[in-house]
Amino acid sequence: MGGPANDSPISHLDIDRLQASLQTHAFGRVLHYLPSTASTNADALAYLQQPATTSTPHGMVVLADCQTAGRGRRGRTWHSPPQGNLYFSVIVVPRPGATGTAPWLSWVPLFSALAVADCLSHQTGLPVSVKWPNDLLINEKKLGGILCEQTTTPDRTMAIVIGIGLNINAALNGFPEDLRPVVTTLAAEAGRQFDRVPILADLLFQLERRMNWLFLDGPAGMVDEFRQRCSTLGKTVRVTLEKKGIIQGVADSIGPDGCLLLRVTSETSPALPSTLLEVRSAEVVHLRG
Ligand code: BTN
């Protein structure tokens, strides 16, 4: 599928129309739009290191039409061509005085993914699921990813940058060759192109709603919704752990801090017979459903 024509409302990210469509209280009310930047996450993190201003950056969004050095998880790059996709980072300052060890912190990436998956499936009717912890999939192909990075500002406030990259209209044949079999776009799945403005307005609304809920009431009320959206659960998976190496097992459930509870089955891990392993940070591959 080819890219959109250069001047169509689909290829053009209309910032006035976006701001007029916002239904949020804070998310996106301060919006920095850059036609091109290296990485919106890097921009948001740099902003947070500037000396404090009078206004809180909570909800501030850095949005770009393309990135020249988009950052993915595990040090990967994020393919970020212009005129079709979404690349944005939201600054979240959970609570004045919150520390970096708050119990709900580990849920931020998971509930961000839940908000995005809910929004995209409602907007498009496509079956968007979450691969633990926060990959967005359609039919087992990667539609988008989320990179959450935590920092402390010069006045010692804890802040989180939620960076979201979504393949909306970009041409699949423009992706690096090794990624083509495993990625998809909304346009490829639906057979039509999408206006990014209403999608982004709703994404910001859903993200704000989930984050407010998390910060005020904690994770309990959203865990079941996450489980239902998470296509990893019940699947045989291969996880690559930093210290224990590659382990195979069945994704059993989600633990109290958002970790993946894995029933280990791999013969290559005799030291872990039939144990329930708590996986907190790993590369997960779905093998069988
Ligand atoms: C992943 O590897 O799955 C996470 C990808 C996150 C990409 C987004 S695009 C907007 C924001 N800016 C970045 O540099 N990365 C994130």
Tab-separated table of C-alpha atoms and ligand atoms in Angstrom:
chain	number	residue	atom	x	y	z
A	1	MET	CA	0.000	0.000	0.000
A	2	GLY	CA	1.448	3.379	-0.982
A	3	GLY	CA	1.752	6.385	1.356
A	4	PRO	CA	-0.849	9.151	1.407
A	5	ALA	CA	-0.619	12.119	-0.986
A	6	ASN	CA	1.550	14.877	0.518
A	7	ASP	CA	-1.199	17.475	0.982
A	8	SER	CA	-4.153	15.276	1.971
A	9	PRO	CA	-5.804	15.749	5.376
A	10	ILE	CA	-4.508	12.283	6.179
A	11	SER	CA	-0.834	13.001	5.538
A	12	HIS	CA	-1.057	16.441	7.163
A	13	LEU	CA	-1.084	16.450	10.964
A	14	ASP	CA	-3.405	19.407	11.597
A	15	ILE	CA	-2.450	20.728	15.024
A	16	ASP	CA	-5.255	23.320	15.217
A	17	ARG	CA	-7.810	20.618	14.528
A	18	LEU	CA	-6.156	18.384	17.122
A	19	GLN	CA	-6.269	21.062	19.801
A	20	ALA	CA	-9.912	21.809	18.991
A	21	SER	CA	-10.734	18.088	19.370
A	22	LEU	CA	-9.111	17.579	22.779
A	23	GLN	CA	-11.412	16.455	25.580
A	24	THR	CA	-8.695	16.189	28.194
A	25	HIS	CA	-8.048	18.185	31.320
A	26	ALA	CA	-4.226	18.204	31.133
A	27	PHE	CA	-2.980	15.757	28.486
A	28	GLY	CA	-2.015	17.626	25.321
A	29	ARG	CA	-3.122	21.043	26.620
A	30	VAL	CA	0.526	22.043	26.305
A	31	LEU	CA	1.635	20.626	22.993
A	32	HIS	CA	5.029	20.907	21.315
A	33	TYR	CA	4.724	19.892	17.694
A	34	LEU	CA	7.873	19.249	15.673
A	35	PRO	CA	7.658	18.258	12.000
A	36	SER	CA	10.858	16.283	12.555
A	37	THR	CA	12.969	15.480	15.596
A	38	ALA	CA	15.442	12.836	16.711
A	39	SER	CA	13.192	11.368	19.406
A	40	THR	CA	10.153	12.801	21.192
A	41	ASN	CA	11.150	10.866	24.326
A	42	ALA	CA	14.606	12.464	24.267
A	43	ASP	CA	12.958	15.893	23.816
A	44	ALA	CA	10.573	15.349	26.737
A	45	LEU	CA	13.373	14.103	29.002
A	46	ALA	CA	15.544	17.101	28.057
A	47	TYR	CA	12.633	19.452	28.813
A	48	LEU	CA	12.321	17.922	32.285
A	49	GLN	CA	15.964	18.731	33.008
A	50	GLN	CA	15.475	22.444	32.421
A	51	PRO	CA	15.300	24.632	35.546
A	52	ALA	CA	11.752	24.566	36.966
A	53	THR	CA	9.262	26.980	35.468
A	54	THR	CA	6.079	28.169	37.147
A	55	SER	CA	3.863	25.787	35.197
A	56	THR	CA	3.798	22.049	35.876
A	57	PRO	CA	4.665	19.981	32.806
A	58	HIS	CA	2.117	17.288	33.771
A	59	GLY	CA	0.307	16.264	30.578
A	60	MET	CA	2.676	18.089	28.246
A	61	VAL	CA	2.971	16.346	24.896
A	62	VAL	CA	5.840	16.327	22.421
A	63	LEU	CA	4.494	15.241	19.045
A	64	ALA	CA	6.446	14.712	15.834
A	65	ASP	CA	5.520	13.822	12.284
A	66	CYS	CA	8.781	11.922	11.912
A	67	GLN	CA	11.769	10.902	14.034
A	68	THR	CA	15.337	10.499	12.851
A	69	ALA	CA	16.487	8.468	15.887
A	70	GLY	CA	13.269	7.050	17.374
A	71	ARG	CA	14.034	4.978	20.444
A	72	GLY	CA	12.580	1.527	21.045
A	73	ARG	CA	12.810	-0.778	24.039
A	74	ARG	CA	16.060	-2.664	24.720
A	75	GLY	CA	18.164	-0.093	22.855
A	76	ARG	CA	16.463	-0.701	19.515
A	77	THR	CA	15.581	2.024	17.037
A	78	TRP	CA	11.985	2.819	16.137
A	79	HIS	CA	11.267	3.135	12.418
A	80	SER	CA	9.617	6.577	12.188
A	81	PRO	CA	8.877	7.706	8.611
A	82	PRO	CA	6.928	10.961	7.960
A	83	GLN	CA	3.326	11.647	6.941
A	84	GLY	CA	1.327	8.777	8.248
A	85	ASN	CA	2.171	7.475	11.712
A	86	LEU	CA	2.014	8.773	15.271
A	87	TYR	CA	5.066	9.454	17.446
A	88	PHE	CA	4.459	11.262	20.702
A	89	SER	CA	5.572	11.450	24.311
A	90	VAL	CA	3.473	12.499	27.281
A	91	ILE	CA	5.058	13.854	30.454
A	92	VAL	CA	3.372	12.509	33.558
A	93	VAL	CA	4.062	13.928	37.004
A	94	PRO	CA	2.023	11.508	39.118
A	95	ARG	CA	1.791	13.354	42.394
A	96	PRO	CA	3.844	16.138	43.886
A	97	GLY	CA	6.218	14.440	46.311
A	98	ALA	CA	5.759	10.916	44.908
A	99	THR	CA	8.914	8.843	45.084
A	100	GLY	CA	10.397	6.533	42.482
A	101	THR	CA	9.252	3.504	44.442
A	102	ALA	CA	5.494	4.054	44.433
A	103	PRO	CA	3.711	0.666	44.216
A	104	TRP	CA	1.642	1.645	41.160
A	105	LEU	CA	4.657	2.784	39.131
A	106	SER	CA	5.262	-0.580	37.476
A	107	TRP	CA	1.699	-0.517	36.115
A	108	VAL	CA	2.182	2.679	34.065
A	109	PRO	CA	3.478	0.884	30.916
A	110	LEU	CA	0.776	-1.798	31.111
A	111	PHE	CA	-2.146	0.586	31.592
A	112	SER	CA	-0.771	2.902	28.896
A	113	ALA	CA	-0.944	-0.076	26.530
A	114	LEU	CA	-4.458	-0.877	27.736
A	115	ALA	CA	-5.570	2.694	27.010
A	116	VAL	CA	-4.039	2.610	23.515
A	117	ALA	CA	-5.461	-0.829	22.660
A	118	ASP	CA	-8.953	0.174	23.851
A	119	CYS	CA	-8.838	3.398	21.883
A	120	LEU	CA	-7.597	1.846	18.637
A	121	SER	CA	-10.006	-1.053	18.702
A	122	HIS	CA	-12.975	1.252	19.385
A	123	GLN	CA	-11.899	3.672	16.672
A	124	THR	CA	-11.202	1.056	14.008
A	125	GLY	CA	-13.061	-2.136	14.940
A	126	LEU	CA	-9.769	-4.042	14.576
A	127	PRO	CA	-8.711	-6.666	17.159
A	128	VAL	CA	-5.890	-4.802	18.927
A	129	SER	CA	-4.283	-6.728	21.783
A	130	VAL	CA	-1.397	-6.193	24.188
A	131	LYS	CA	1.625	-8.456	24.255
A	132	TRP	CA	2.983	-8.264	27.788
A	133	PRO	CA	4.126	-5.803	28.931
A	134	ASN	CA	3.153	-3.143	26.391
A	135	ASP	CA	3.446	-4.094	22.733
A	136	LEU	CA	0.376	-3.364	20.607
A	137	LEU	CA	-0.490	-6.208	18.254
A	138	ILE	CA	-3.024	-7.013	15.573
A	139	ASN	CA	-3.187	-10.671	14.557
A	140	GLU	CA	0.214	-11.248	16.218
A	141	LYS	CA	1.915	-8.476	14.208
A	142	LYS	CA	3.356	-5.386	15.849
A	143	LEU	CA	1.234	-2.287	15.390
A	144	GLY	CA	2.918	-0.111	17.971
A	145	GLY	CA	5.158	0.138	20.966
A	146	ILE	CA	5.510	2.086	24.179
A	147	LEU	CA	8.711	3.238	25.856
A	148	CYS	CA	8.275	4.576	29.390
A	149	GLU	CA	11.257	6.377	30.873
A	150	GLN	CA	11.463	7.712	34.403
A	151	THR	CA	13.450	10.717	35.525
A	152	THR	CA	13.916	13.135	38.395
A	153	THR	CA	13.705	16.854	37.687
A	154	PRO	CA	16.234	19.369	39.090
A	155	ASP	CA	13.743	20.147	41.894
A	156	ARG	CA	13.616	16.384	42.710
A	157	THR	CA	10.159	15.700	41.334
A	158	MET	CA	9.669	12.241	39.875
A	159	ALA	CA	8.352	12.299	36.324
A	160	ILE	CA	7.589	9.645	33.727
A	161	VAL	CA	7.733	10.043	29.958
A	162	ILE	CA	5.295	7.756	28.150
A	163	GLY	CA	6.530	7.496	24.543
A	164	ILE	CA	4.152	5.955	22.037
A	165	GLY	CA	4.830	4.985	18.436
A	166	LEU	CA	1.967	3.695	16.269
A	167	ASN	CA	2.010	2.440	12.705
A	168	ILE	CA	-1.078	4.047	11.226
A	169	ASN	CA	-0.684	4.753	7.487
A	170	ALA	CA	3.010	4.205	6.686
A	171	ALA	CA	3.808	1.968	3.724
A	172	LEU	CA	4.759	-1.527	4.852
A	173	ASN	CA	7.343	-1.824	2.088
A	174	GLY	CA	9.195	1.143	3.606
A	175	PHE	CA	9.976	-0.809	6.802
A	176	PRO	CA	13.406	-2.427	7.146
A	177	GLU	CA	13.255	-5.810	5.407
A	178	ASP	CA	13.740	-7.889	8.560
A	179	LEU	CA	10.742	-6.201	10.215
A	180	ARG	CA	8.272	-6.594	7.334
A	181	PRO	CA	7.040	-10.078	8.278
A	182	VAL	CA	6.360	-9.049	11.882
A	183	VAL	CA	4.916	-5.516	11.674
A	184	THR	CA	1.613	-4.136	10.525
A	185	THR	CA	-0.245	-0.831	10.240
A	186	LEU	CA	-3.859	0.137	10.794
A	187	ALA	CA	-4.103	0.915	7.072
A	188	ALA	CA	-2.766	-2.495	6.044
A	189	GLU	CA	-5.221	-4.257	8.349
A	190	ALA	CA	-8.273	-2.182	7.434
A	191	GLY	CA	-7.534	-1.597	3.753
A	192	ARG	CA	-8.018	2.143	4.140
A	193	GLN	CA	-6.095	5.086	5.549
A	194	PHE	CA	-6.867	6.847	8.822
A	195	ASP	CA	-7.032	10.469	9.911
A	196	ARG	CA	-4.568	10.667	12.817
A	197	VAL	CA	-6.227	13.667	14.496
A	198	PRO	CA	-9.326	11.995	16.026
A	199	ILE	CA	-7.221	8.956	16.924
A	200	LEU	CA	-4.655	11.058	18.795
A	201	ALA	CA	-7.340	13.141	20.551
A	202	ASP	CA	-8.993	9.968	21.824
A	203	LEU	CA	-5.653	8.374	22.745
A	204	LEU	CA	-4.812	11.346	24.965
A	205	PHE	CA	-8.274	11.212	26.543
A	206	GLN	CA	-8.016	7.474	27.286
A	207	LEU	CA	-4.456	7.781	28.587
A	208	GLU	CA	-5.365	10.620	30.918
A	209	ARG	CA	-8.376	8.685	32.225
A	210	ARG	CA	-6.303	5.564	32.957
A	211	MET	CA	-3.420	7.471	34.570
A	212	ASN	CA	-5.739	9.521	36.793
A	213	TRP	CA	-7.489	6.344	37.854
A	214	LEU	CA	-4.163	4.641	38.604
A	215	PHE	CA	-2.749	7.556	40.601
A	216	LEU	CA	-5.927	8.106	42.625
A	217	ASP	CA	-7.181	4.553	43.251
A	218	GLY	CA	-4.250	2.266	42.465
A	219	PRO	CA	-4.171	-0.581	39.949
A	220	ALA	CA	-6.788	-2.998	41.342
A	221	GLY	CA	-9.768	-1.676	39.351
A	222	MET	CA	-8.030	-2.082	35.973
A	223	VAL	CA	-6.159	-5.368	36.342
A	224	ASP	CA	-8.992	-7.532	34.968
A	225	GLU	CA	-9.373	-5.268	31.942
A	226	PHE	CA	-5.652	-5.575	31.317
A	227	ARG	CA	-5.835	-9.374	31.555
A	228	GLN	CA	-8.638	-9.443	28.996
A	229	ARG	CA	-6.648	-7.308	26.527
A	230	CYS	CA	-3.405	-9.213	27.078
A	231	SER	CA	-3.015	-11.833	24.339
A	232	THR	CA	0.094	-13.273	26.058
A	233	LEU	CA	-1.923	-14.995	28.793
A	234	GLY	CA	-2.505	-18.692	28.143
A	235	LYS	CA	0.115	-18.776	25.379
A	236	THR	CA	3.315	-20.781	25.253
A	237	VAL	CA	6.032	-18.153	25.193
A	238	ARG	CA	9.775	-17.856	25.002
A	239	VAL	CA	11.264	-15.229	27.291
A	240	THR	CA	14.805	-13.956	27.176
A	241	LEU	CA	15.959	-12.891	30.626
A	242	GLU	CA	19.114	-10.932	31.285
A	243	LYS	CA	20.502	-13.331	33.906
A	244	LYS	CA	18.719	-16.682	33.370
A	245	GLY	CA	18.864	-16.688	29.545
A	246	ILE	CA	16.112	-18.174	27.388
A	247	ILE	CA	13.216	-19.887	29.140
A	248	GLN	CA	10.057	-21.394	27.680
A	249	GLY	CA	6.768	-21.670	29.501
A	250	VAL	CA	3.082	-20.919	29.567
A	251	ALA	CA	2.043	-17.369	30.488
A	252	ASP	CA	-0.099	-18.070	33.525
A	253	SER	CA	-1.222	-14.722	34.908
A	254	ILE	CA	-0.269	-11.180	35.877
A	255	GLY	CA	1.305	-10.652	39.312
A	256	PRO	CA	0.427	-7.936	41.838
A	257	ASP	CA	3.020	-5.495	40.461
A	258	GLY	CA	2.233	-6.212	36.803
A	259	CYS	CA	4.893	-8.900	36.382
A	260	LEU	CA	4.237	-11.875	34.110
A	261	LEU	CA	3.839	-15.162	35.985
A	262	LEU	CA	5.316	-17.857	33.784
A	263	ARG	CA	4.793	-21.599	34.318
A	264	VAL	CA	8.190	-22.846	33.224
A	265	THR	CA	8.180	-25.840	30.858
A	266	SER	CA	11.480	-25.650	29.018
A	267	GLU	CA	13.682	-28.728	29.248
A	268	THR	CA	16.641	-26.414	28.988
A	269	SER	CA	15.843	-25.091	32.465
A	270	PRO	CA	15.956	-28.204	34.721
A	271	ALA	CA	16.770	-25.940	37.653
A	272	LEU	CA	13.289	-24.456	37.341
A	273	PRO	CA	10.953	-27.475	37.066
A	274	SER	CA	7.326	-26.450	36.741
A	275	THR	CA	7.904	-23.330	38.792
A	276	LEU	CA	5.955	-20.119	38.524
A	277	LEU	CA	8.565	-17.586	37.544
A	278	GLU	CA	8.045	-13.850	38.084
A	279	VAL	CA	9.157	-12.092	34.909
A	280	ARG	CA	9.689	-8.338	35.277
A	281	SER	CA	11.830	-7.328	32.372
A	282	ALA	CA	12.263	-9.582	29.369
A	283	GLU	CA	11.888	-10.024	25.669
A	284	VAL	CA	8.755	-12.160	25.156
A	285	VAL	CA	7.919	-14.118	22.010
A	286	HIS	CA	4.509	-15.742	21.529
A	287	LEU	CA	4.975	-19.326	20.323
A	288	ARG	CA	1.595	-21.079	20.485
A	289	GLY	CA	-1.859	-19.999	21.585
B	1	BTN	C1	9.161	-0.469	21.501
B	1	BTN	O1	10.331	-0.779	21.274
B	1	BTN	O2	8.240	-1.273	21.337
B	1	BTN	C2	8.832	0.918	22.004
B	1	BTN	C3	8.809	1.913	20.895
B	1	BTN	C4	8.450	3.315	21.339
B	1	BTN	C5	8.562	4.312	20.207
B	1	BTN	C6	8.053	5.669	20.593
B	1	BTN	S1	7.850	6.727	19.206
B	1	BTN	C7	7.580	8.090	20.266
B	1	BTN	C8	8.560	7.960	21.412
B	1	BTN	N1	9.832	8.543	21.067
B	1	BTN	C9	10.803	7.627	20.966
B	1	BTN	O3	11.987	7.877	20.652
B	1	BTN	N2	10.320	6.422	21.242
B	1	BTN	C10	8.918	6.461	21.561
